[in-house]
Each structure stands twice: as C-alpha cells, then as structure tokens.
Coordinates of C-alpha atoms in Angstrom, one line a residue:
X13 CA -32.7 57.9 52.0
X14 CA -29.7 57.0 50.2
X15 CA -27.3 57.7 52.4
X16 CA -29.0 55.5 54.7
X17 CA -28.9 52.8 52.3
X18 CA -24.8 52.9 51.5
X19 CA -24.5 53.0 55.5
X20 CA -26.3 49.8 55.6
X21 CA -24.4 48.6 52.4
X22 CA -21.0 49.4 54.0
X23 CA -22.0 47.6 57.7
X24 CA -23.1 44.2 55.7
X25 CA -20.0 43.9 53.7
X26 CA -17.7 42.2 56.5
X27 CA -20.5 39.9 57.3
X28 CA -20.6 39.1 53.9
X29 CA -17.1 38.4 53.6
X30 CA -17.1 36.2 56.4
X31 CA -20.0 34.0 55.3
X32 CA -18.3 33.7 51.9
X33 CA -15.0 32.8 53.6
X34 CA -16.7 30.1 55.7
X35 CA -18.1 28.6 52.9
X36 CA -14.9 28.7 51.1
X37 CA -13.3 26.6 54.1
X38 CA -16.6 24.4 54.3
X39 CA -16.0 23.7 50.6
X40 CA -12.7 22.6 50.8
X41 CA -13.2 20.3 53.7
X42 CA -16.2 18.5 51.9
X43 CA -13.8 18.1 49.1
X44 CA -11.2 16.6 51.6
X45 CA -14.1 14.1 52.7
X46 CA -14.6 12.7 49.5
X47 CA -11.1 12.1 48.6
X48 CA -10.4 15.4 46.5
X49 CA -7.4 17.2 47.0
X50 CA -8.1 21.1 47.3
X51 CA -6.1 22.8 44.3
X52 CA -4.6 25.8 44.5
X53 CA -5.8 28.8 42.6
X54 CA -4.4 29.1 39.4
X55 CA -2.5 32.5 39.9
X56 CA -1.0 31.2 42.9
X57 CA 0.4 28.0 40.9
X58 CA 1.4 30.0 38.0
X59 CA 3.5 32.2 40.1
X60 CA 4.8 29.2 42.4
X61 CA 6.4 27.8 39.3
X62 CA 7.4 30.8 37.5
X63 CA 8.7 32.4 40.7
X64 CA 13.0 32.8 39.9
X65 CA 15.7 31.4 42.9
X66 CA 17.0 34.5 44.1
X67 CA 20.2 35.1 43.1
X68 CA 23.3 36.4 45.4
X69 CA 23.8 40.3 44.6
X70 CA 27.7 39.7 44.1
X71 CA 29.3 36.5 42.7
X72 CA 33.1 36.1 43.5
X73 CA 34.3 34.9 40.4
X74 CA 38.4 33.4 40.9
X75 CA 40.2 33.0 37.6
X76 CA 43.7 30.7 37.2
X77 CA 45.9 30.7 34.6
X78 CA 49.5 29.9 33.9
X79 CA 52.7 27.8 32.5
X80 CA 55.6 26.0 32.8
X81 CA 58.4 27.0 30.7
X82 CA 62.0 25.1 30.2
X83 CA 64.8 27.0 27.9
X84 CA 68.0 25.6 26.7
X85 CA 69.9 28.1 25.3
X86 CA 73.3 27.8 23.4
X87 CA 75.8 30.9 22.7
X88 CA 78.7 30.7 20.8
X89 CA 80.7 33.4 21.9
X90 CA 82.9 35.5 19.4
X91 CA 85.8 35.4 21.3
X92 CA 87.6 36.5 18.3
X93 CA 85.8 39.5 18.1
X94 CA 86.7 42.7 19.8
X95 CA 83.7 42.9 22.5
X96 CA 85.2 41.1 25.9
X97 CA 82.5 38.0 26.4
X98 CA 83.8 36.9 29.7
X99 CA 80.3 37.8 31.1
X100 CA 78.7 35.4 28.4
X101 CA 77.7 32.0 29.6
X102 CA 77.7 30.0 26.0
X103 CA 75.4 27.3 27.9
X104 CA 72.3 28.3 29.7
X105 CA 69.3 26.4 31.2
X106 CA 66.0 28.5 32.7
X107 CA 63.3 27.6 34.4
X108 CA 59.9 29.4 34.6
X109 CA 56.8 29.1 36.6
X110 CA 54.2 31.4 36.2
X111 CA 50.7 31.8 37.4
X112 CA 47.9 34.5 36.5
X113 CA 45.0 35.1 38.7
X114 CA 42.0 37.3 38.5
X115 CA 39.6 37.5 41.2
X116 CA 36.6 39.8 41.4
X117 CA 37.0 40.7 44.6
X118 CA 33.5 43.2 44.8
X119 CA 31.1 44.5 42.4
X120 CA 33.0 46.6 39.7
X121 CA 36.5 45.5 41.0
X122 CA 38.6 43.1 39.9
X123 CA 42.3 42.0 41.6
X124 CA 44.5 40.7 38.9
X125 CA 48.3 39.1 39.3
X126 CA 50.9 38.2 37.0
X127 CA 54.0 36.3 38.6
X128 CA 56.9 34.0 37.7
X129 CA 59.5 32.5 39.5
X130 CA 62.2 31.9 37.4
X131 CA 65.4 29.8 38.2
X132 CA 68.8 30.0 36.0
X133 CA 71.8 28.1 35.3
X134 CA 74.7 29.2 33.4
X135 CA 78.2 28.3 32.5
X136 CA 80.8 27.1 30.1
X137 CA 82.3 30.6 29.6
X138 CA 84.9 31.5 27.1
X139 CA 87.4 34.6 26.8
X140 CA 90.6 35.2 25.7
X141 CA 94.1 35.4 27.4
X142 CA 96.6 38.2 27.1
X143 CA 98.1 36.7 23.7
X144 CA 94.7 36.7 22.2
X145 CA 94.0 33.1 22.7
X146 CA 90.7 31.1 23.6
X147 CA 90.6 29.7 27.1
X148 CA 88.1 28.4 28.9
X149 CA 87.3 30.3 32.3
X150 CA 85.7 29.2 35.7
X151 CA 81.8 29.4 36.0
X152 CA 80.5 32.4 38.0
X153 CA 77.5 34.5 39.2
X154 CA 76.6 36.6 36.2
X155 CA 73.5 39.1 36.1
X156 CA 72.5 36.6 33.4
X157 CA 72.2 33.8 35.7
X158 CA 70.5 34.7 38.8
X159 CA 67.3 33.3 40.5
X160 CA 64.7 35.8 41.0
X161 CA 60.8 36.9 41.4
X162 CA 59.5 38.5 38.4
X163 CA 56.1 40.2 39.5
X164 CA 55.3 41.1 35.7
X165 CA 51.8 42.6 37.0
X166 CA 49.7 42.8 40.2
X167 CA 47.2 45.6 40.3
X168 CA 43.4 46.0 41.3
X169 CA 41.0 48.1 39.3
X170 CA 37.9 49.7 40.4
X171 CA 34.7 50.5 38.0
X172 CA 32.9 53.9 39.8
X173 CA 30.8 54.5 37.0
X174 CA 31.2 53.3 33.4
X175 CA 32.9 56.5 32.7
X176 CA 35.4 56.3 35.5
X177 CA 37.4 53.9 36.2
X178 CA 41.2 53.5 38.6
X179 CA 43.8 51.1 38.6
X180 CA 46.5 50.8 41.1
X181 CA 49.7 48.2 41.1
X182 CA 52.2 47.3 38.6
X183 CA 50.7 46.7 34.8
X184 CA 51.9 47.1 31.4
X185 CA 49.9 49.8 29.5
X186 CA 51.1 50.6 25.9
X187 CA 49.6 53.5 24.3
X188 CA 52.0 53.0 21.2
X189 CA 51.1 51.5 17.9
X190 CA 54.1 50.3 16.8
X191 CA 55.1 46.2 16.8
X192 CA 58.5 45.9 16.9
X193 CA 59.3 49.4 18.9
X194 CA 57.6 52.0 20.7
X195 CA 58.9 55.4 20.8
X196 CA 56.4 56.8 23.0
X197 CA 56.8 54.0 25.9
X198 CA 58.3 55.6 28.7
X199 CA 57.0 53.3 31.5
X200 CA 57.5 49.9 30.9
X201 CA 60.6 47.7 30.4
X202 CA 61.6 47.2 26.7
X203 CA 60.1 44.9 24.6
X204 CA 61.7 41.9 22.5
X205 CA 61.3 43.1 18.7
X206 CA 61.6 39.6 18.1
X207 CA 58.6 38.2 20.2
X208 CA 56.8 41.4 20.5
X209 CA 54.4 39.5 23.3
X210 CA 56.6 37.7 25.2
X211 CA 57.4 40.6 27.4
X212 CA 54.4 41.0 30.0
X213 CA 56.2 43.1 32.8
X214 CA 54.6 46.5 33.3
X215 CA 55.5 49.5 35.7
X216 CA 54.2 50.2 39.1
X217 CA 51.6 52.9 38.5
X218 CA 48.3 54.6 39.4
X219 CA 46.0 55.4 36.5
X220 CA 42.9 56.8 36.3
X221 CA 41.0 56.8 33.1
X222 CA 37.3 58.7 31.8
X223 CA 35.9 56.4 28.7
X224 CA 33.4 58.8 27.4
X225 CA 31.5 58.3 24.2
X226 CA 33.7 60.4 22.2
X227 CA 37.1 60.1 23.9
X228 CA 39.2 58.6 26.3
X229 CA 41.3 60.6 28.9
X230 CA 43.8 58.6 31.0
X231 CA 46.0 59.8 33.8
X232 CA 49.1 58.2 34.8
X233 CA 51.6 58.4 37.8
X234 CA 54.2 56.0 37.9
X235 CA 57.4 55.8 40.5
X236 CA 60.4 54.7 39.6
X237 CA 61.9 51.5 40.7
X238 CA 65.4 52.4 42.1
X239 CA 66.7 49.1 43.7
X240 CA 65.4 45.9 43.9
X241 CA 66.4 42.1 45.4
X242 CA 65.7 39.4 43.0
X243 CA 62.9 41.3 41.7
X244 CA 61.2 42.4 44.6
X245 CA 61.3 46.3 44.5
X246 CA 63.2 47.3 47.8
X247 CA 63.4 51.4 46.9
X248 CA 61.0 52.8 44.9
X249 CA 60.4 57.0 44.2
X250 CA 63.4 58.1 46.3
X251 CA 66.8 56.6 47.9
X252 CA 66.3 56.3 51.7
X253 CA 68.3 57.7 54.2
X254 CA 70.4 54.6 54.8
X255 CA 71.2 54.3 51.0
X256 CA 71.0 57.7 50.0
X257 CA 72.1 58.4 46.4
X258 CA 70.2 61.6 45.5
X259 CA 67.7 63.4 47.3
X260 CA 65.3 63.8 44.1
X261 CA 62.1 61.9 43.8
X262 CA 62.2 59.6 40.6
X263 CA 58.8 59.5 38.5
X264 CA 56.9 59.6 35.6
X265 CA 53.9 61.6 34.5
X266 CA 51.7 60.6 31.8
X267 CA 48.6 61.9 30.1
X268 CA 46.7 60.7 27.3
X269 CA 43.6 61.9 25.2
X270 CA 42.1 58.9 22.9
X271 CA 39.5 59.1 20.3
X272 CA 38.4 57.9 16.8
X273 CA 38.2 60.2 14.1
X274 CA 37.5 59.5 10.7
X275 CA 37.9 55.7 10.9
X276 CA 41.5 56.5 12.8
X277 CA 42.8 55.8 16.0
X278 CA 44.3 59.0 17.3
X279 CA 46.1 59.3 20.5
X280 CA 47.8 62.7 21.9
X281 CA 50.4 62.2 24.8
X282 CA 51.8 64.4 27.8
X283 CA 54.5 63.1 29.6
X284 CA 56.5 65.1 32.0
X285 CA 59.1 62.9 34.1
X286 CA 62.0 63.1 36.7
X287 CA 65.1 60.7 36.6
X288 CA 62.6 58.1 36.1
X289 CA 63.9 55.6 32.7
X290 CA 66.9 58.3 31.9
X291 CA 68.4 61.1 33.2
X292 CA 66.6 63.8 31.9
X293 CA 65.3 66.1 34.9
X294 CA 62.1 67.8 35.0
X295 CA 61.6 67.2 31.3
X296 CA 58.4 67.5 29.5
X297 CA 57.8 65.4 26.5
X298 CA 54.9 65.3 23.6
X299 CA 53.8 61.8 22.0
X300 CA 51.4 61.3 19.1
X301 CA 50.0 58.1 17.5
X302 CA 47.9 56.9 14.5
X303 CA 46.4 53.8 13.6
X304 CA 44.2 52.8 9.9
X305 CA 42.6 49.9 9.0
X306 CA 42.3 49.7 4.9
X307 CA 40.2 46.1 4.3
X308 CA 43.7 43.6 5.2
X309 CA 45.7 46.1 5.3
X310 CA 46.6 48.5 8.6
X311 CA 49.4 51.9 8.8
X312 CA 50.3 52.8 12.1
X313 CA 52.8 55.5 13.2
X314 CA 53.9 57.1 16.9
X315 CA 55.9 60.3 17.2
X316 CA 58.1 61.2 20.7
X317 CA 59.3 64.8 20.6
X318 CA 61.6 65.5 23.0
X319 CA 64.2 68.3 23.5
X320 CA 67.8 67.3 24.4
X321 CA 69.0 63.4 24.5
X322 CA 69.7 61.2 27.3
X323 CA 72.1 58.9 25.0
X324 CA 75.7 58.8 25.8
X325 CA 78.1 59.6 23.5
X326 CA 82.0 58.9 23.6
X327 CA 84.6 61.4 23.8
X328 CA 86.2 60.9 20.7
X329 CA 89.9 62.7 22.2
X330 CA 90.1 60.0 24.1
X331 CA 89.7 57.1 22.3
X332 CA 92.1 58.7 19.6
X333 CA 95.2 56.5 21.1
X334 CA 96.3 54.1 23.8
X335 CA 98.1 57.3 24.9
X336 CA 94.9 59.5 24.9
X337 CA 92.9 56.5 26.9
X338 CA 95.7 56.8 29.5
X339 CA 96.0 60.4 29.6
X340 CA 92.0 60.6 30.3
X341 CA 92.1 58.1 32.9
X342 CA 95.1 59.7 34.9
X343 CA 93.2 63.0 34.7
X344 CA 89.8 60.9 35.1
X345 CA 88.2 62.5 32.2
X346 CA 85.0 60.2 31.6
X347 CA 85.4 57.9 28.5
X348 CA 81.6 58.6 27.8
X349 CA 78.9 61.1 28.7
X350 CA 75.6 62.7 28.1
X351 CA 76.9 65.3 26.1
X352 CA 73.8 66.1 24.8
X353 CA 71.6 65.7 28.0
X354 CA 70.6 69.6 28.2
X355 CA 70.5 70.7 24.7
X356 CA 67.5 72.8 23.6
X357 CA 67.7 71.2 20.1
X358 CA 64.0 69.2 19.2
X359 CA 65.2 65.3 18.8
X360 CA 62.2 63.7 17.8
X361 CA 61.7 59.9 17.5
X362 CA 59.1 58.5 15.0
X363 CA 58.0 54.8 13.8
X364 CA 56.0 54.1 11.1
X365 CA 54.8 50.7 9.7
X366 CA 52.1 48.3 7.8
X367 CA 50.6 45.2 8.5
X368 CA 49.1 43.0 6.1
X369 CA 46.8 39.9 7.0
X370 CA 46.6 37.7 4.2
X371 CA 43.3 35.0 3.9
X372 CA 45.0 32.2 5.6
X373 CA 46.1 34.5 8.5
X374 CA 49.9 34.9 7.3
X375 CA 51.1 38.4 8.8
X376 CA 53.8 40.1 7.1
X377 CA 55.0 43.7 9.0
X378 CA 57.0 46.4 7.9
X379 CA 58.6 49.5 10.1
X380 CA 60.8 52.1 9.7
X381 CA 62.7 53.9 12.7
X382 CA 64.2 57.0 12.9
X383 CA 66.0 58.8 16.0
X384 CA 67.5 62.1 15.6
X385 CA 69.5 61.5 18.4
X386 CA 70.9 58.2 17.2
X387 CA 74.4 57.4 16.1
X388 CA 75.8 59.1 13.5
X389 CA 78.9 57.8 11.4
X390 CA 81.2 59.9 13.4
X391 CA 79.8 58.3 16.9
X392 CA 80.2 55.0 15.3
X393 CA 83.9 55.7 14.1
X394 CA 84.0 56.9 18.1
X395 CA 83.2 53.0 18.7
X396 CA 85.7 51.7 16.8
X397 CA 88.5 53.9 17.8
X398 CA 87.4 52.7 21.5
X399 CA 87.3 48.9 20.4
X400 CA 90.6 49.1 18.7
X401 CA 92.3 50.0 21.9
X402 CA 91.4 46.9 23.6
X403 CA 93.6 44.3 21.8
X404 CA 96.5 47.1 21.7
X405 CA 95.7 47.4 25.8
X406 CA 95.7 43.7 26.2
X407 CA 99.0 43.4 24.7
X408 CA 100.2 45.5 27.5
X409 CA 98.9 43.6 30.0
X410 CA 95.7 45.7 30.9
X411 CA 92.8 44.8 32.6
X412 CA 89.8 45.1 29.8
X413 CA 87.0 42.8 30.9
X414 CA 85.8 46.3 32.8
X415 CA 85.1 47.4 29.1
X416 CA 80.9 47.5 28.2
X417 CA 80.9 43.8 27.2
X418 CA 78.0 41.5 26.3
X419 CA 75.8 42.5 28.9
X420 CA 75.8 45.9 28.0
X421 CA 75.9 45.5 24.3
X422 CA 73.5 42.6 23.9
X423 CA 71.2 40.1 25.1
X424 CA 70.9 40.3 29.0
X425 CA 67.8 41.0 31.5
X426 CA 65.1 43.7 31.4
X427 CA 65.5 46.9 33.9
X428 CA 63.3 44.3 36.5
X429 CA 65.1 41.8 36.0
X430 CA 63.0 39.5 33.7
X431 CA 65.2 37.6 31.3
X432 CA 64.5 38.0 27.6
X433 CA 65.5 36.1 24.7
X434 CA 67.1 38.8 22.8
X435 CA 67.7 42.5 24.2
X436 CA 67.7 45.4 21.6
X437 CA 69.0 48.9 22.4
X438 CA 68.7 51.1 18.9
X439 CA 71.8 53.1 18.9
X440 CA 71.9 54.5 15.7
X441 CA 69.4 56.8 13.3
X442 CA 67.9 54.6 11.1
X443 CA 66.3 51.0 11.6
X444 CA 63.8 48.9 9.7
X445 CA 62.0 45.7 11.1
X446 CA 60.6 43.0 9.3
X447 CA 58.5 40.7 10.5
X448 CA 56.6 37.3 8.6
X449 CA 54.4 34.9 10.1
X450 CA 52.9 31.7 9.0
X451 CA 50.3 29.8 11.4
X452 CA 48.7 26.4 10.9
X453 CA 51.7 25.0 8.4
X454 CA 50.5 21.6 8.6
X455 CA 47.6 22.6 11.3
X456 CA 50.2 22.3 14.1
X457 CA 53.1 24.4 12.7
X458 CA 53.9 28.0 13.1
X459 CA 56.8 29.7 11.3
X460 CA 58.2 33.3 12.0
X461 CA 60.8 35.1 10.6
X462 CA 62.2 38.7 12.1
X463 CA 64.8 40.7 10.7
X464 CA 66.3 43.8 12.4
X465 CA 68.2 45.9 10.0
X466 CA 70.7 48.8 10.8
X467 CA 70.1 51.1 7.4
X468 CA 73.0 52.9 7.7
X469 CA 75.7 50.1 7.2
X470 CA 73.1 47.4 6.6
X471 CA 74.0 45.2 9.4
X472 CA 70.9 42.8 10.5
X473 CA 70.1 40.4 12.9
X474 CA 67.8 37.4 11.5
X475 CA 65.9 35.6 13.9
X476 CA 63.7 32.2 12.5
X477 CA 61.5 30.3 14.4
X478 CA 59.2 27.1 14.2
X479 CA 56.6 26.4 16.8
X480 CA 54.6 23.5 17.3
X481 CA 51.4 23.3 19.1
X482 CA 51.7 19.6 20.2
X483 CA 48.6 19.8 22.1
X484 CA 46.3 22.3 23.4
X485 CA 48.5 22.5 26.1
X486 CA 52.0 22.2 25.1
X487 CA 53.9 24.3 22.6
X488 CA 57.4 23.3 21.3
X489 CA 59.5 26.0 20.0
X490 CA 63.2 26.3 18.2
X491 CA 64.5 30.0 17.6
X492 CA 68.0 31.1 16.2
X493 CA 69.7 34.3 16.6
X494 CA 72.2 34.9 13.7
X495 CA 74.0 38.2 13.6
X496 CA 74.9 39.2 10.0
X497 CA 77.9 41.9 9.1
X498 CA 76.9 44.6 6.8
X499 CA 79.5 45.4 3.5
X500 CA 82.8 46.2 4.4
X501 CA 82.1 49.6 2.1
X502 CA 79.6 50.7 4.7
X503 CA 81.2 49.7 8.0
X504 CA 83.9 52.1 9.9
X505 CA 87.0 50.5 10.7
X506 CA 89.5 50.7 14.0
X507 CA 93.1 51.9 13.9
X508 CA 94.0 48.7 12.8
X509 CA 91.5 48.3 9.6
X510 CA 88.8 45.5 11.2
X511 CA 85.6 46.3 9.7
X512 CA 82.9 47.8 12.2
X513 CA 79.3 47.5 11.8
X514 CA 76.7 47.8 15.1
X515 CA 75.7 44.1 14.6
X516 CA 79.0 43.0 13.3
X517 CA 80.1 43.1 16.9
X518 CA 77.7 41.4 18.9
X519 CA 79.4 39.1 21.2
X520 CA 78.0 35.7 20.2
X521 CA 78.0 34.4 16.5
X522 CA 75.3 32.8 16.7
X523 CA 72.4 31.8 19.2
X524 CA 69.9 28.9 19.6
X525 CA 66.8 28.2 21.7
X526 CA 64.8 25.5 22.6
X527 CA 61.7 25.9 24.1
X528 CA 59.0 23.8 26.1
X529 CA 55.8 25.6 27.6
X530 CA 52.6 24.2 29.2
X531 CA 49.7 25.5 29.9
X532 CA 47.1 24.9 32.8

C-alpha cells in the first residue's frame, strides 16, 4: 500500500510543477495588464549587480622611461708632466639619449632594455715639441670621442615557479657589497668610484636562480665580448676563422649562495673563467661578502681569493737607462709582462667599509681596499725610471707618443665603450675611499665630495660636486676632478729627481664638467 502511494506521488509531481509554472506566467501577464512591471527574483537581481566584470587572464604592461643628457667637459692637460697628453682632448662635448623599456610579454615573463645613443666631440689637444715646449695639436679621432650605441642592458626574464627563474641577455649583476669598488665583480665593466650608480652597463650572460626560503642559489654563464663596433658586439665567446686571434673559448662561470644568518647578509661565490676579463686561463676563484646593519650604521666587506695575478709589471732591467731600453727594443724584450700570471701563491683582494646614515639623510662612507698583487714601492720605482726615459728619448728625437698615455692611465672609456666621468684602475696595494653626501640642501641641492687616496704615497683625487634639482624632470650638475700629489718624502723619484706619486702623474691638472639631464 505504501509503495502504491509513493509511485502515485512521483507520477503527480510533473503535473504539479507545470500547473505552478503556468500560474506564475499567468500572474505575470495579469500584472502586466494592470500596468505593473514584473520584478525579477531578489537573488537574480543581487547576482546581476554583484557579478564582477570578467578580466583578461594576462594584461600586457609597457613601461617607458629615460633621459636626455648633455655633458660639457674641460680638462687642463698636464703638458709639463711626464705622461704624454697627445690623446687627451681638453674640450669635450657629449650628448646622450637614453631609453629604458620594460614589457611584460607574458605571465611571469618580461623584457627589459636600457639603450643609449651617444654622440661625442673632442678637440683642443695639447702636447709638447722636441724641445719640451707646449704646442697645439691638430684635432683627431681619438678613442674618447667616438659616437656609439651603448646597450647597457637587454634581457628577458621568466619565472617558471616562485622558486626558479631564468634570465638571458645583457644585465648588470653585482654580488659585492662595496660602494666604490667591488673586488668580487668579475663580470661587469668597472664602476666609477666617484659616481657608483652612474655605471649601469652589464655583461652578456645567462642566469638561473633559485630563491628558496632559507637561501638563494644562482648560476651564471657569461661569454666574453671579444670585439665590437660602435658598442655593438661582433665577436663573442670565440674568434671567427676570418679574424682568428686564438682558438680558445673566452668565458666566465659564476655561482653564488646567498643567505641571511644572524641578521647578516652572507654570500659565498665560486668563479671559473678562461681569458674573460683578464689573461687567466682555466682559473678558479673564490669570493666572500657580508653586510650587517646596526641602526644607522652599515658595515660590509668582500674578498676575492686567487692564486697568481694578471697584473702587468714593468721589466726593471729595461727601464734602468736609455741604453738598456734601446737594447731591450733591439732584442725584442718586452718592457712589461704578466710576471705573476702562473704563480701558485695566494693573492687575495679585500675590501671592508662602513656607511652611516644621518637623521637628515646625509651619508658618510669610508672603505679600505687591500690588493696583495698590487704594486709595491719597487714597482712604482720601475715606473718612475720608465717615465724618466721620456724626456731623454724626446731629446734624442725618438717618438714617445706610443708610451701609454692618458687613455691607458686615467680617463677614457670602459671595456664596452661607454663613456665614464673618471676611470680608475687601482695599481697599488692600499687605498681608501671616502664619500660624503648631503641631500636636500636648500630643498633642491645635493652636495657630494669623494676622495680616493693611495695610502702608500698619500696622493689623492678629490671630486666635489653639486646637483640642483631644478624641476622634477631636470637635474643640473657641476663637478670637478682634482688630483693632489702626495708628499715628496713618500714619493719615488725619476733618475732626474722628479717625485712620482700615483695621482701626481695624472695627465691632467684638473677637470671640470657641467651636466644637464632631463628625464621623461
């Protein structure tokens, strides 16, 4: 009996639903006939109001920034010094247009570029004649005044998962903690210690990085750019058969482990390179860095450990006298060689320093650099003997313009051709870098002073500067570079008795720059 009732109820349900639906329709028709607008159910109305507009799964974003810069530079050539100034333009004008574009090409991938077009003009050269008198030289196309295209950065980055990403292209990756100098940077063009943030040019590389919760692991392969034209690489990794210089592959491999331990940033690095930034072949090197913040004080350090040295050392026997120099020239004995290239002795380079941030955002930085393979007093004495040969050779009518001059010692361009304000290659063993910066002076001005000192002979280069933020998009800067010789008591001397210190033999007496930079 119960089963019969259930079956009858199931058979009656469709009919009851149809009657309810018809009644609902008739009720709406009756409401319309009475002039009333039938209303939708409350749930449907709320859903129609609250339903979000569907968005695309990926939205391409293009970010474009850049600047235009004009730099006018006057350099007073030290024609009365020992270093030839034939390749040093006293007046130089540089115009740069820079564009930085970042495009998100797909989810978790973006393309970034930083490219500069640089136009350069230089002239007003000065030198000396055979009698040692200052004379005007004709303008010429020296390496410092060539137009170029500088590809500072050009790379694509993709994140496979949050714990794994890949970067391919040209990028400046600096693992060191130093402000003015980085002993562990074996990839990038050397930075300008008087303006560390100015150098943005990086290296061509491929990087795989795994940022985990406890540490970040990075591996880099960087092929060496062997030749380029106007800033555009033409030979990379190896020499082509039509321009064969050697049959080796030129590259740098680098790996790093970074972690935060006891509130201290720590990094361990391993390098393996072959004829990349120097003449080392199949050379392993180890790097260490640390950084710790104590309130407004930050302390840091980095060290590079290697055996041997790729540094050039003068052959003392060849520069002892003019006759010895002529004999070496006849015998084709090199005046300089990499005498410690294959040495098995440990030659570390270490930098330690500290930065203090004042309450008004002023910054004071002091760093010390030690290079075990740097020149000692005897090596600088060999340099003094070599420089002393120049006036003697000139008096004999010999051509001394081939002696390493302004471009080889100070100033010039970075290895990839990007013009720099001040090029610095520390030759000695002990250096100090002092930087003081005072922002927001009179709201719109920033004052800065940088001092680079050779601690053996106490010669220095002082770089004062002032920058005026005229508007949000325009900065005007005035800079100076003044080399200061150290005391004669600490100097080495040429055979003629002329005192020689590292910054006392710079080929310029002073340099002044005016820069205008407009951002967009």
